[in-house]
mmCIF file of C-alpha atoms and ligand atoms in Angstrom:
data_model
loop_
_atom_site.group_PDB
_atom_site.id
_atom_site.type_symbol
_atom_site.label_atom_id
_atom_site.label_comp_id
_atom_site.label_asym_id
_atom_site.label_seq_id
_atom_site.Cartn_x
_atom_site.Cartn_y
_atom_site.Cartn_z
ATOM 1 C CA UNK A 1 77.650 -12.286 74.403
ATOM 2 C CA UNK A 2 79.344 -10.658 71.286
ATOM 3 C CA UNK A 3 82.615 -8.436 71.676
ATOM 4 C CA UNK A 4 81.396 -5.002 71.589
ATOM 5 C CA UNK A 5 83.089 -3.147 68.145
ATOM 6 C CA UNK A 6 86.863 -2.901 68.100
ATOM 7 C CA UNK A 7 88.879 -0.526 65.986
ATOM 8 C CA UNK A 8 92.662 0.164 66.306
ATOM 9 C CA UNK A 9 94.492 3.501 65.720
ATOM 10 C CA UNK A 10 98.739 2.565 64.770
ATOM 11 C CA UNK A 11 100.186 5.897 66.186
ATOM 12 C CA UNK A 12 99.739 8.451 68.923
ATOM 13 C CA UNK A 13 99.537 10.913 65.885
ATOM 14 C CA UNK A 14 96.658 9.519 63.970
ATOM 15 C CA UNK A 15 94.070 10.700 65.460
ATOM 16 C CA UNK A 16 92.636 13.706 67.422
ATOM 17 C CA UNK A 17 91.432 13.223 71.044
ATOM 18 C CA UNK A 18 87.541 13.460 70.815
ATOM 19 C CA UNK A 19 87.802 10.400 68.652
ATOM 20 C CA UNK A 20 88.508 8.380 72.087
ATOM 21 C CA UNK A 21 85.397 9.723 73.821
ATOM 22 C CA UNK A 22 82.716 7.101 75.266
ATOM 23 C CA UNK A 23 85.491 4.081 74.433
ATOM 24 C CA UNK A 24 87.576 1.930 76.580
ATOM 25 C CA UNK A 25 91.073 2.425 75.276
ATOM 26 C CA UNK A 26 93.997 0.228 75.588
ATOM 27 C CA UNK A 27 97.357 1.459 75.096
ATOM 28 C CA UNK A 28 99.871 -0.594 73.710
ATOM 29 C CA UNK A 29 103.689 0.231 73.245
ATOM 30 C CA UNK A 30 105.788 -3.374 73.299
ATOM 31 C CA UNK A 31 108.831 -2.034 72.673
ATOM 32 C CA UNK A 32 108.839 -0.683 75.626
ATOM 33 C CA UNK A 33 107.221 1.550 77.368
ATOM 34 C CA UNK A 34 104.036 -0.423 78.301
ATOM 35 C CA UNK A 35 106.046 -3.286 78.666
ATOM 36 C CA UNK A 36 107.733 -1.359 80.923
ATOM 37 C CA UNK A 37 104.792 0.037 83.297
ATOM 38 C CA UNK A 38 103.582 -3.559 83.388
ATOM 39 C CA UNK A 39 106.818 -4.876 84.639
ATOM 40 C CA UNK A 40 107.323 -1.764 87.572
ATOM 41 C CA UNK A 41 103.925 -2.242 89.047
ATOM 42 C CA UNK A 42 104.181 -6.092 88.652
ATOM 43 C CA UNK A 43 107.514 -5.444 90.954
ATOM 44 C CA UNK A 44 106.153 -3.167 93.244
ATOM 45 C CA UNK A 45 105.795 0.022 91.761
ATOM 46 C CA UNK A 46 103.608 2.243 93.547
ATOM 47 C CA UNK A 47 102.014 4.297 90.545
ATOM 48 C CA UNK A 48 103.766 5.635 87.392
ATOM 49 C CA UNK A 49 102.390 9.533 86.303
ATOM 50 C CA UNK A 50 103.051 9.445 82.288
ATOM 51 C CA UNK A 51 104.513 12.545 80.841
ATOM 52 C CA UNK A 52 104.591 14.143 77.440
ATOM 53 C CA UNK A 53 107.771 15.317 77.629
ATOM 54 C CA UNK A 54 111.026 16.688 79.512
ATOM 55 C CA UNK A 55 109.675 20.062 80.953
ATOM 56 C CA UNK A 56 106.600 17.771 82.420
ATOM 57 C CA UNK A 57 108.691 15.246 84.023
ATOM 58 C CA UNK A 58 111.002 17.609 85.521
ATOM 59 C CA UNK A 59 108.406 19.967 86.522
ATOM 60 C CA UNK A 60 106.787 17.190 88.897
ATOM 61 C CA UNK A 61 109.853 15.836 89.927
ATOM 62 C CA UNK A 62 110.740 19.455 91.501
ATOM 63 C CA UNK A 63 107.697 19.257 93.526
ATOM 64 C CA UNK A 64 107.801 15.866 94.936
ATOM 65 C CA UNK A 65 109.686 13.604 97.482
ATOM 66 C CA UNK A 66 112.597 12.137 96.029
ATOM 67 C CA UNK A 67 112.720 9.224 98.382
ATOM 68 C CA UNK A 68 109.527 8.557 97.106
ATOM 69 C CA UNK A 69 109.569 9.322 93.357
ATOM 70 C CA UNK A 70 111.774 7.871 90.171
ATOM 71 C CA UNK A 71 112.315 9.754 87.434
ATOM 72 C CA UNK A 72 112.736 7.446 84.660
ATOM 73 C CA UNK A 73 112.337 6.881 80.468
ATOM 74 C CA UNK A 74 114.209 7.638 77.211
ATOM 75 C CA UNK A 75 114.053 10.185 74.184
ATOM 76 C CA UNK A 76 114.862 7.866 71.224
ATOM 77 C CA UNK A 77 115.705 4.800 73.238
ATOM 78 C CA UNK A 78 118.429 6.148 74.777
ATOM 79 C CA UNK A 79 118.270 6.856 79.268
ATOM 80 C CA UNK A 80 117.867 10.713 79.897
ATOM 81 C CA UNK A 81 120.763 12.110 81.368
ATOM 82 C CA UNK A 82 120.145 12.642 85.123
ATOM 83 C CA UNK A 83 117.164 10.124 84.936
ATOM 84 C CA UNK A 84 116.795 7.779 87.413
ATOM 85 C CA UNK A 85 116.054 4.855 85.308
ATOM 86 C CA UNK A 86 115.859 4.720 81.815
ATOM 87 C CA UNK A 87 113.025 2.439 79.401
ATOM 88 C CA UNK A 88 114.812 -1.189 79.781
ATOM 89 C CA UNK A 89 111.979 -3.308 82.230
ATOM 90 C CA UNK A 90 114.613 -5.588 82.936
ATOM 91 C CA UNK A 91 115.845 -2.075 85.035
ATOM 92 C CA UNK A 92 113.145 -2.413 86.569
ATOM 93 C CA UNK A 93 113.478 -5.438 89.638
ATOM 94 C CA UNK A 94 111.892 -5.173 92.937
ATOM 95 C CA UNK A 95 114.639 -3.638 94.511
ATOM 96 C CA UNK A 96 114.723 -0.715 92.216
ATOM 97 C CA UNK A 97 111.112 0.076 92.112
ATOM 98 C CA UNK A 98 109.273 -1.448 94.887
ATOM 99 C CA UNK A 99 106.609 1.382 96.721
ATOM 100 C CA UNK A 100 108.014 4.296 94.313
ATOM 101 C CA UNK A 101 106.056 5.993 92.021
ATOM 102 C CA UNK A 102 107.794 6.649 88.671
ATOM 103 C CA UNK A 103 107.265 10.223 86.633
ATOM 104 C CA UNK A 104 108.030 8.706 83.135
ATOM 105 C CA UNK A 105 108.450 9.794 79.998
ATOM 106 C CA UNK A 106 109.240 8.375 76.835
ATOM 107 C CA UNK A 107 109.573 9.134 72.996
ATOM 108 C CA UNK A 108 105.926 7.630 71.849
ATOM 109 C CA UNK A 109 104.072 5.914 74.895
ATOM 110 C CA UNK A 110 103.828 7.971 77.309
ATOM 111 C CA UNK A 111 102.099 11.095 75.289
ATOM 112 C CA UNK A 112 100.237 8.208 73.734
ATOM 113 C CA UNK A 113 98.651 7.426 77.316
ATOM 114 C CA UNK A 114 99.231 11.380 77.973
ATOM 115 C CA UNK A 115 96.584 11.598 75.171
ATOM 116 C CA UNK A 116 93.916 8.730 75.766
ATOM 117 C CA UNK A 117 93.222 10.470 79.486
ATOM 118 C CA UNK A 118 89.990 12.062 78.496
ATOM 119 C CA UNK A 119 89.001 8.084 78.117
ATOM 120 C CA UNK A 120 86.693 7.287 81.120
ATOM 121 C CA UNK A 121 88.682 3.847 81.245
ATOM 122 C CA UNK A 122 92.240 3.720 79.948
ATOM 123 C CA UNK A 123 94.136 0.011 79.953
ATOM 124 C CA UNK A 124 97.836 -0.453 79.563
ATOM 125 C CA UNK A 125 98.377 -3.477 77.546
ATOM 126 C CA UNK A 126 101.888 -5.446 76.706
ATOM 127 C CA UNK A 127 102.278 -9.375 75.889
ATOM 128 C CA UNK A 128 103.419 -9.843 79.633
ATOM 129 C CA UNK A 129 100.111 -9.075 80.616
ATOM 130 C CA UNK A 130 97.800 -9.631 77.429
ATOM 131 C CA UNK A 131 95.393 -12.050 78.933
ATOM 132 C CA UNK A 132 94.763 -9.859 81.668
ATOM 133 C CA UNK A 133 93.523 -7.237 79.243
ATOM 134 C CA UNK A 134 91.374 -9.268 77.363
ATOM 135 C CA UNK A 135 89.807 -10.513 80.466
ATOM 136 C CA UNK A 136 89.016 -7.373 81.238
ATOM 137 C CA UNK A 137 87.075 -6.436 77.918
ATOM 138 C CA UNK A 138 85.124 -9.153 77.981
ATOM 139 C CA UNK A 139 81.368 -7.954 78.387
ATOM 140 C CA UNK A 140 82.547 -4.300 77.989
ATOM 141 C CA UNK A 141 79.709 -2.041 76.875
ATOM 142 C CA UNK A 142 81.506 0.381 75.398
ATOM 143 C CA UNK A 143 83.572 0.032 72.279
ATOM 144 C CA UNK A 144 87.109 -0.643 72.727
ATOM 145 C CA UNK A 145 89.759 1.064 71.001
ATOM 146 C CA UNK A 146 93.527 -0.429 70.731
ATOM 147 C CA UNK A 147 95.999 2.440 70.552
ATOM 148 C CA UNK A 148 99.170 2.048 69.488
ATOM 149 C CA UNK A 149 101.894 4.186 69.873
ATOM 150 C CA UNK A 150 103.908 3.746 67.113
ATOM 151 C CA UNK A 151 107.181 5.341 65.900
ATOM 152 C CA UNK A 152 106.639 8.997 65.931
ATOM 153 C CA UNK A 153 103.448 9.123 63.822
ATOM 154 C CA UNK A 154 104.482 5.663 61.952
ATOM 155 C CA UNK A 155 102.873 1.742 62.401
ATOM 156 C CA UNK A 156 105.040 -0.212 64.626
ATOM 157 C CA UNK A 157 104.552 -3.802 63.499
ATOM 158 C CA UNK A 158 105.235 -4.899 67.496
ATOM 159 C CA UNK A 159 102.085 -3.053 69.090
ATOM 160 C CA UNK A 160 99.609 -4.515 65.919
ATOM 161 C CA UNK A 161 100.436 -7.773 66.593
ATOM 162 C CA UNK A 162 99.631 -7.498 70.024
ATOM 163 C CA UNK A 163 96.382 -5.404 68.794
ATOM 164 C CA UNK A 164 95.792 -8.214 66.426
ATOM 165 C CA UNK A 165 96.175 -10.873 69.259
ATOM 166 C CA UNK A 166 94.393 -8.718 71.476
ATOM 167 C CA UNK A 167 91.039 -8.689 68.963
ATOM 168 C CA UNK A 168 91.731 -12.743 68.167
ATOM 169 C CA UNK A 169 91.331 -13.469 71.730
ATOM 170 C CA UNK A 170 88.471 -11.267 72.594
ATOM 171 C CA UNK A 171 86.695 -12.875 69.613
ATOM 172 C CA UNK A 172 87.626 -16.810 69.595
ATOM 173 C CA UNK A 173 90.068 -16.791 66.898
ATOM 174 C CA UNK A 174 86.970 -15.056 64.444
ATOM 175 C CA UNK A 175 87.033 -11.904 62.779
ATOM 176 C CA UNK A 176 83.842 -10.288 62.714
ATOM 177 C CA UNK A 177 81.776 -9.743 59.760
ATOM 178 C CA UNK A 178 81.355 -5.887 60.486
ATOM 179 C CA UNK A 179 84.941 -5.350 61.741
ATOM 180 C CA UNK A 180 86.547 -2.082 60.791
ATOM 181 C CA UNK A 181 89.845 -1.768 58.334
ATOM 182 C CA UNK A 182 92.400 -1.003 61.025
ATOM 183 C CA UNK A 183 90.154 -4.878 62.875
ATOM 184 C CA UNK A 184 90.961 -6.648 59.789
ATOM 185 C CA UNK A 185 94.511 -5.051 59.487
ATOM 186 C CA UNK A 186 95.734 -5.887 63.443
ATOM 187 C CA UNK A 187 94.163 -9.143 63.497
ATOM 188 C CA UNK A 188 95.507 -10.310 60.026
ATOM 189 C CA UNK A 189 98.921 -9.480 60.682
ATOM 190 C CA UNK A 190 98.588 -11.550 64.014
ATOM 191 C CA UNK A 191 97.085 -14.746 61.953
ATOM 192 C CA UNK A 192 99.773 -14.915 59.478
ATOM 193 C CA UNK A 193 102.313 -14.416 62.564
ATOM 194 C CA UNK A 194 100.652 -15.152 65.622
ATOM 195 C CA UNK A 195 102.949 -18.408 65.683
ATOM 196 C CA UNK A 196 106.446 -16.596 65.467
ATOM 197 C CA UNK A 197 105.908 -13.272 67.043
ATOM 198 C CA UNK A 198 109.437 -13.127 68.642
ATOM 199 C CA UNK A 199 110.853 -13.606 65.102
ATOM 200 C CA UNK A 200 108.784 -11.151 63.611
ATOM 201 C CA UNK A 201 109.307 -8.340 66.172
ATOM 202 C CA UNK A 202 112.813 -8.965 66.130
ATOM 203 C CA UNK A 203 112.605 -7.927 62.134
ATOM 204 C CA UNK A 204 110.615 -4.879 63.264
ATOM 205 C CA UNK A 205 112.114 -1.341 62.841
ATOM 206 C CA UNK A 206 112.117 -0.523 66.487
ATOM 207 C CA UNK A 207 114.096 -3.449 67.450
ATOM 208 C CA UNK A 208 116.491 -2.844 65.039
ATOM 209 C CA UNK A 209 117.343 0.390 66.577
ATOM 210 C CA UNK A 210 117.315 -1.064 70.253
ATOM 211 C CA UNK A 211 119.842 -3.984 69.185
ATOM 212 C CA UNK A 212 122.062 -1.337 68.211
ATOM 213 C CA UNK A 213 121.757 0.840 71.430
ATOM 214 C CA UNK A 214 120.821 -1.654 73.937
ATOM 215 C CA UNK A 215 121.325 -5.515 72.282
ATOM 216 C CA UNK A 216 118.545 -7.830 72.130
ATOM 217 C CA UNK A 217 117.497 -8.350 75.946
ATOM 218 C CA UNK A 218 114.837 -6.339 76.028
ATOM 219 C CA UNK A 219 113.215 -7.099 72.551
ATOM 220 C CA UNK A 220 113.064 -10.824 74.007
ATOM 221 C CA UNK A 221 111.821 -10.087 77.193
ATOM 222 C CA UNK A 222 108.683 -7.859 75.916
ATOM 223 C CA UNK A 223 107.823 -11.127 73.431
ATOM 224 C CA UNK A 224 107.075 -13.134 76.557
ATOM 225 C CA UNK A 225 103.365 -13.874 77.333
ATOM 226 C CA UNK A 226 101.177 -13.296 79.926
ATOM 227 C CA UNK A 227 104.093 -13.701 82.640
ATOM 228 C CA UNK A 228 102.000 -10.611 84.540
ATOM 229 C CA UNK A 229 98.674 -11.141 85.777
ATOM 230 C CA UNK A 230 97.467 -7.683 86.310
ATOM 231 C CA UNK A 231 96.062 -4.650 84.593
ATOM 232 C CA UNK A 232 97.281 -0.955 84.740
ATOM 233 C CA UNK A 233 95.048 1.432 84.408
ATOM 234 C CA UNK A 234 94.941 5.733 84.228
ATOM 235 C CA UNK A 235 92.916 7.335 86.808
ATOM 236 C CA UNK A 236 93.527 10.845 86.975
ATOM 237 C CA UNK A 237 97.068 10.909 85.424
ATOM 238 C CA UNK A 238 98.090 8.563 87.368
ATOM 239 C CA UNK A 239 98.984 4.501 86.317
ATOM 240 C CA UNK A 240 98.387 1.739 89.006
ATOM 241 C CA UNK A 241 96.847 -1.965 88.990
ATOM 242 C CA UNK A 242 93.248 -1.802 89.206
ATOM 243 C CA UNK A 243 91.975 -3.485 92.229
ATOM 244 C CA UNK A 244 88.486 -4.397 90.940
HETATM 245 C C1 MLT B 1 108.633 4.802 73.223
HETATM 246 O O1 MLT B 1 107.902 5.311 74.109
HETATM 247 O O2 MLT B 1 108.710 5.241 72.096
HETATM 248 C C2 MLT B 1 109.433 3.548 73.470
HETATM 249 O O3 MLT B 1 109.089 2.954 74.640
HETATM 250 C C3 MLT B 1 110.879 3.751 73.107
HETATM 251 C C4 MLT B 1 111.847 2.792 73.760
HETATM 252 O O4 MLT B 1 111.966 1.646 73.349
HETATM 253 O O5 MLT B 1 112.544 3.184 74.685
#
């Protein structure tokens, strides 16, 4: 069966809500906030509730059970003062996370999720889980739509690759005759670089600014491939692994 029609928008900003109506959408922020999610629930994270910003986060955090909730992310890469936890997954082990539900919030991912939830089916996608993803799309009947977050409004060359590997899996390594610009773009960008992605994403603008606030860890870890076999997904606000 063909791949129902992909397109792929590079930044929470460029493009207005209705736009995601009727389409599966998968949300993709490698560096790091989907990488992130994936690696909480894959440890035993209960849930994670994404937020669009500070007032949000600490709004729900008032009205909930701290034993039971984590209030974690970053503004600019950098851990929130008073947060829990801040956007590194590798702060993210079993013993950190495991049954807590996270209120999170970070500079580009989160409001990107925050504003794919009027999407009947919303998919967080990283490499650590990419074949999971694309698993899951195959014999969609909707269209799908690969959001990436970006840099505040700006491509981030990490989430188009994965978009671009994304597409080149879901379609055998073909690009379809009919695909749309930002298609051709994602999955072009993967070709020429599908082979070195670590080397490439460590040229890309984000990591540049992690290495200097946080080193390379990170940047290395969210390169690996499908180490997570499972699939987030948003139902009602709220981020957990969908059990079928
Ligand atoms: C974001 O949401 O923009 C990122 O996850 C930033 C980060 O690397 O912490």
């Amino acid at each position: 069966m063909k791949p129902k029609n992909t397109d792929v928008f590079f930044s929470a900003q460029s493009f207005d809500e209705p736009e995601l109506r009727n389409k599966v959408v998968v949300v993709i922020d490698v560096l790091r906030a989907t990488s992130t999610i994936v690696t909480a629930l894959s440890n035993g994270a209960k849930s994670v509730i994404p937020v669009g910003d500070m007032g949000e986060a600490s709004k729900i955090s008032q009205s909930v059970d701290s034993d039971n909730y984590l209030l974690c992310g970053e503004k600019d890469g950098v851990k929130i003062q008073g947060y829990d936890h801040g956007n590194s997954p590798l702060e993210y082990t079993p013993e950190a996370v495991k049954g807590k539900t996270l209120i999170f919030n970070t500079t580009n991912g989160t409001k990107a999720i925050k504003k794919a939830a009027g999407s009947p089916k919303v998919r967080i996608a990283s490499f650590l889980n990419m074949s999971a993803v694309v698993d899951s799309l195959i014999g969609e009947e909707s269209d799908i739509l690969l959001l990436c977050a970006g840099w505040k409004g700006r491509l981030a060359v990490e989430d188009t690759i994965l978009a671009g590997a994304i597409i080149h899996k879901l379609n055998n390594g073909t690009l379809p005759d009919d695909a749309t610009d930002g298609t051709r773009v994602a999955f072009g960008l993967y070709e020429k670089y599908g082979e070195n992605i670590e080397q490439v994403i460590m040229k890309s603008n984000h990591a540049a600014r992690l290495v200097k606030l946080v080193g390379s860890d990170d940047i290395e870890y969210c390169c690996r491939r499908d180490i997570c076999n499972l699939l987030p997904v948003l139902k009602h606000g709220i981020i957990s692994i969908n059990n079928g």
